[in-house]
PDB file of C-alpha atoms in Angstrom:
ATOM      1  CA  UNK A   1      98.140 102.136  96.037  1.00 42.00           C
ATOM      2  CA  UNK A   2      95.824 101.923  93.071  1.00 60.00           C
ATOM      3  CA  UNK A   3      92.904 104.193  93.970  1.00 76.00           C
ATOM      4  CA  UNK A   4      90.657 106.088  91.603  1.00 88.00           C
ATOM      5  CA  UNK A   5      91.350 109.381  89.902  1.00 92.00           C
ATOM      6  CA  UNK A   6      88.590 111.960  89.460  1.00 93.00           C
ATOM      7  CA  UNK A   7      87.510 110.808  85.992  1.00 96.00           C
ATOM      8  CA  UNK A   8      87.870 107.145  86.962  1.00 96.00           C
ATOM      9  CA  UNK A   9      85.520 107.752  89.900  1.00 94.00           C
ATOM     10  CA  UNK A  10      82.944 109.381  87.600  1.00 96.00           C
ATOM     11  CA  UNK A  11      83.158 106.475  85.159  1.00 97.00           C
ATOM     12  CA  UNK A  12      82.732 103.999  88.020  1.00 97.00           C
ATOM     13  CA  UNK A  13      79.668 105.950  89.202  1.00 96.00           C
ATOM     14  CA  UNK A  14      78.192 105.329  85.739  1.00 98.00           C
ATOM     15  CA  UNK A  15      79.011 101.607  85.879  1.00 98.00           C
ATOM     16  CA  UNK A  16      77.664 101.247  89.426  1.00 98.00           C
ATOM     17  CA  UNK A  17      74.421 102.974  88.382  1.00 97.00           C
ATOM     18  CA  UNK A  18      73.917 100.841  85.270  1.00 97.00           C
ATOM     19  CA  UNK A  19      71.488  97.954  85.182  1.00 96.00           C
ATOM     20  CA  UNK A  20      73.237  96.357  82.209  1.00 97.00           C
ATOM     21  CA  UNK A  21      76.699  96.164  80.649  1.00 98.00           C
ATOM     22  CA  UNK A  22      77.692  99.377  78.821  1.00 98.00           C
ATOM     23  CA  UNK A  23      79.770 100.079  75.748  1.00 98.00           C
ATOM     24  CA  UNK A  24      82.230 102.968  75.717  1.00 98.00           C
ATOM     25  CA  UNK A  25      79.796 105.227  73.812  1.00 97.00           C
ATOM     26  CA  UNK A  26      77.065 104.557  76.390  1.00 98.00           C
ATOM     27  CA  UNK A  27      79.388 105.400  79.257  1.00 98.00           C
ATOM     28  CA  UNK A  28      80.416 108.596  77.473  1.00 97.00           C
ATOM     29  CA  UNK A  29      76.768 109.588  76.962  1.00 96.00           C
ATOM     30  CA  UNK A  30      75.974 109.065  80.674  1.00 97.00           C
ATOM     31  CA  UNK A  31      78.968 110.968  82.039  1.00 96.00           C
ATOM     32  CA  UNK A  32      78.443 114.403  83.464  1.00 90.00           C
ATOM     33  CA  UNK A  33      81.662 116.405  83.308  1.00 88.00           C
ATOM     34  CA  UNK A  34      82.667 120.062  83.181  1.00 88.00           C
ATOM     35  CA  UNK A  35      84.222 119.638  79.757  1.00 90.00           C
ATOM     36  CA  UNK A  36      83.468 117.477  76.733  1.00 91.00           C
ATOM     37  CA  UNK A  37      85.381 114.215  76.613  1.00 96.00           C
ATOM     38  CA  UNK A  38      86.686 112.301  73.640  1.00 96.00           C
ATOM     39  CA  UNK A  39      85.537 108.737  73.023  1.00 97.00           C
ATOM     40  CA  UNK A  40      89.167 107.605  73.195  1.00 97.00           C
ATOM     41  CA  UNK A  41      89.591 109.223  76.627  1.00 97.00           C
ATOM     42  CA  UNK A  42      86.682 107.234  78.040  1.00 98.00           C
ATOM     43  CA  UNK A  43      87.950 104.093  76.305  1.00 98.00           C
ATOM     44  CA  UNK A  44      91.374 104.572  77.921  1.00 98.00           C
ATOM     45  CA  UNK A  45      89.829 105.178  81.364  1.00 98.00           C
ATOM     46  CA  UNK A  46      87.735 102.007  81.048  1.00 98.00           C
ATOM     47  CA  UNK A  47      90.797 100.046  79.972  1.00 97.00           C
ATOM     48  CA  UNK A  48      92.694 101.381  83.010  1.00 96.00           C
ATOM     49  CA  UNK A  49      89.785 100.487  85.327  1.00 97.00           C
ATOM     50  CA  UNK A  50      89.786  96.989  83.868  1.00 97.00           C
ATOM     51  CA  UNK A  51      93.518  96.731  84.482  1.00 95.00           C
ATOM     52  CA  UNK A  52      93.088  97.881  88.095  1.00 92.00           C
ATOM     53  CA  UNK A  53      90.351  95.313  88.659  1.00 93.00           C
ATOM     54  CA  UNK A  54      87.489  97.778  89.078  1.00 95.00           C
ATOM     55  CA  UNK A  55      85.723  96.967  85.805  1.00 97.00           C
ATOM     56  CA  UNK A  56      85.032  93.741  83.949  1.00 98.00           C
ATOM     57  CA  UNK A  57      84.649  93.605  80.197  1.00 98.00           C
ATOM     58  CA  UNK A  58      83.267  91.143  77.704  1.00 97.00           C
ATOM     59  CA  UNK A  59      83.666  91.343  73.969  1.00 96.00           C
ATOM     60  CA  UNK A  60      80.401  91.446  72.069  1.00 94.00           C
ATOM     61  CA  UNK A  61      80.993  91.682  68.355  1.00 94.00           C
ATOM     62  CA  UNK A  62      83.807  94.140  67.804  1.00 94.00           C
ATOM     63  CA  UNK A  63      83.316  96.152  70.997  1.00 94.00           C
ATOM     64  CA  UNK A  64      83.687  95.576  74.724  1.00 97.00           C
ATOM     65  CA  UNK A  65      80.838  95.911  77.191  1.00 98.00           C
ATOM     66  CA  UNK A  66      81.808  97.005  80.703  1.00 98.00           C
ATOM     67  CA  UNK A  67      80.366  96.321  84.160  1.00 98.00           C
ATOM     68  CA  UNK A  68      81.604  97.094  87.652  1.00 98.00           C
ATOM     69  CA  UNK A  69      83.712  94.219  88.982  1.00 97.00           C
ATOM     70  CA  UNK A  70      82.354  94.742  92.495  1.00 96.00           C
ATOM     71  CA  UNK A  71      79.861  96.905  94.356  1.00 96.00           C
ATOM     72  CA  UNK A  72      80.716 100.426  95.460  1.00 95.00           C
ATOM     73  CA  UNK A  73      80.938  99.179  99.063  1.00 94.00           C
ATOM     74  CA  UNK A  74      83.251  96.299  98.183  1.00 95.00           C
ATOM     75  CA  UNK A  75      85.527  98.640  96.236  1.00 93.00           C
ATOM     76  CA  UNK A  76      85.615 101.041  99.178  1.00 90.00           C
ATOM     77  CA  UNK A  77      86.551  98.251 101.573  1.00 90.00           C
ATOM     78  CA  UNK A  78      89.304  97.140  99.173  1.00 88.00           C
ATOM     79  CA  UNK A  79      90.724 100.678  99.093  1.00 88.00           C
ATOM     80  CA  UNK A  80      90.572 100.891 102.885  1.00 87.00           C
ATOM     81  CA  UNK A  81      92.542  97.649 103.171  1.00 88.00           C
ATOM     82  CA  UNK A  82      95.125  98.965 100.678  1.00 87.00           C
ATOM     83  CA  UNK A  83      95.579 102.080 102.783  1.00 86.00           C
ATOM     84  CA  UNK A  84      95.835 100.066 105.997  1.00 88.00           C
ATOM     85  CA  UNK A  85      98.406  97.636 104.703  1.00 88.00           C
ATOM     86  CA  UNK A  86     100.417 100.146 102.669  1.00 88.00           C
ATOM     87  CA  UNK A  87     101.227 101.953 105.920  1.00 85.00           C
ATOM     88  CA  UNK A  88     103.163  98.964 107.220  1.00 90.00           C
ATOM     89  CA  UNK A  89     101.363  99.491 110.524  1.00 90.00           C
ATOM     90  CA  UNK A  90      97.812  98.310 109.810  1.00 90.00           C
ATOM     91  CA  UNK A  91      97.040  97.634 113.465  1.00 91.00           C
ATOM     92  CA  UNK A  92      98.204 101.080 114.558  1.00 92.00           C
ATOM     93  CA  UNK A  93      96.321 102.855 111.750  1.00 89.00           C
ATOM     94  CA  UNK A  94      93.131 100.968 112.544  1.00 89.00           C
ATOM     95  CA  UNK A  95      93.450 101.679 116.264  1.00 91.00           C
ATOM     96  CA  UNK A  96      94.100 105.371 115.580  1.00 92.00           C
ATOM     97  CA  UNK A  97      91.006 105.503 113.386  1.00 90.00           C
ATOM     98  CA  UNK A  98      88.896 103.860 116.110  1.00 89.00           C
ATOM     99  CA  UNK A  99      90.223 106.296 118.719  1.00 93.00           C
ATOM    100  CA  UNK A 100      89.485 109.342 116.541  1.00 95.00           C
ATOM    101  CA  UNK A 101      86.200 108.159 115.027  1.00 94.00           C
ATOM    102  CA  UNK A 102      83.202 110.460 115.173  1.00 95.00           C
ATOM    103  CA  UNK A 103      80.277 109.404 117.353  1.00 94.00           C
ATOM    104  CA  UNK A 104      78.408 108.332 114.183  1.00 96.00           C
ATOM    105  CA  UNK A 105      81.387 106.265 112.939  1.00 93.00           C
ATOM    106  CA  UNK A 106      81.755 104.687 116.397  1.00 93.00           C
ATOM    107  CA  UNK A 107      78.060 103.743 116.441  1.00 93.00           C
ATOM    108  CA  UNK A 108      78.388 102.144 113.001  1.00 91.00           C
ATOM    109  CA  UNK A 109      81.428 100.163 114.121  1.00 89.00           C
ATOM    110  CA  UNK A 110      79.714  99.006 117.312  1.00 91.00           C
ATOM    111  CA  UNK A 111      76.612  97.854 115.395  1.00 91.00           C
ATOM    112  CA  UNK A 112      78.754  96.020 112.879  1.00 88.00           C
ATOM    113  CA  UNK A 113      80.752  94.275 115.586  1.00 88.00           C
ATOM    114  CA  UNK A 114      77.578  93.227 117.429  1.00 90.00           C
ATOM    115  CA  UNK A 115      75.940  91.841 114.295  1.00 86.00           C
ATOM    116  CA  UNK A 116      79.054  90.589 112.593  1.00 71.00           C
ATOM    117  CA  UNK A 117      78.227  92.732 109.549  1.00 61.00           C
ATOM    118  CA  UNK A 118      77.315  96.366 108.766  1.00 54.00           C
ATOM    119  CA  UNK A 119      73.674  97.361 109.050  1.00 51.00           C
TER     120      UNK A 119
END
């Protein structure tokens, strides 16, 4: 399974919040972390996110500009599918989730099934 690590999730939060493509330096400047990060660390994380399919990049001049490859919701759904199918028992996992869902989760699922999409 190719989920997100802690720093990857923070970098993706920056990309999801951005209105335009960002260079590594811009991502670094927008990150809020407990400790200072090196430019090369952020560059490596962005490269890894690109490799995992979470970020897209386009070369402009000598540098890459990065954007999120999908919305936060689409990425979450992709991760959920990876978890379901990595179990080898997707049907059983999904049924167990439905049986143990909170009232709020159940209501969301019912609305989505009635409308054919989440509200």
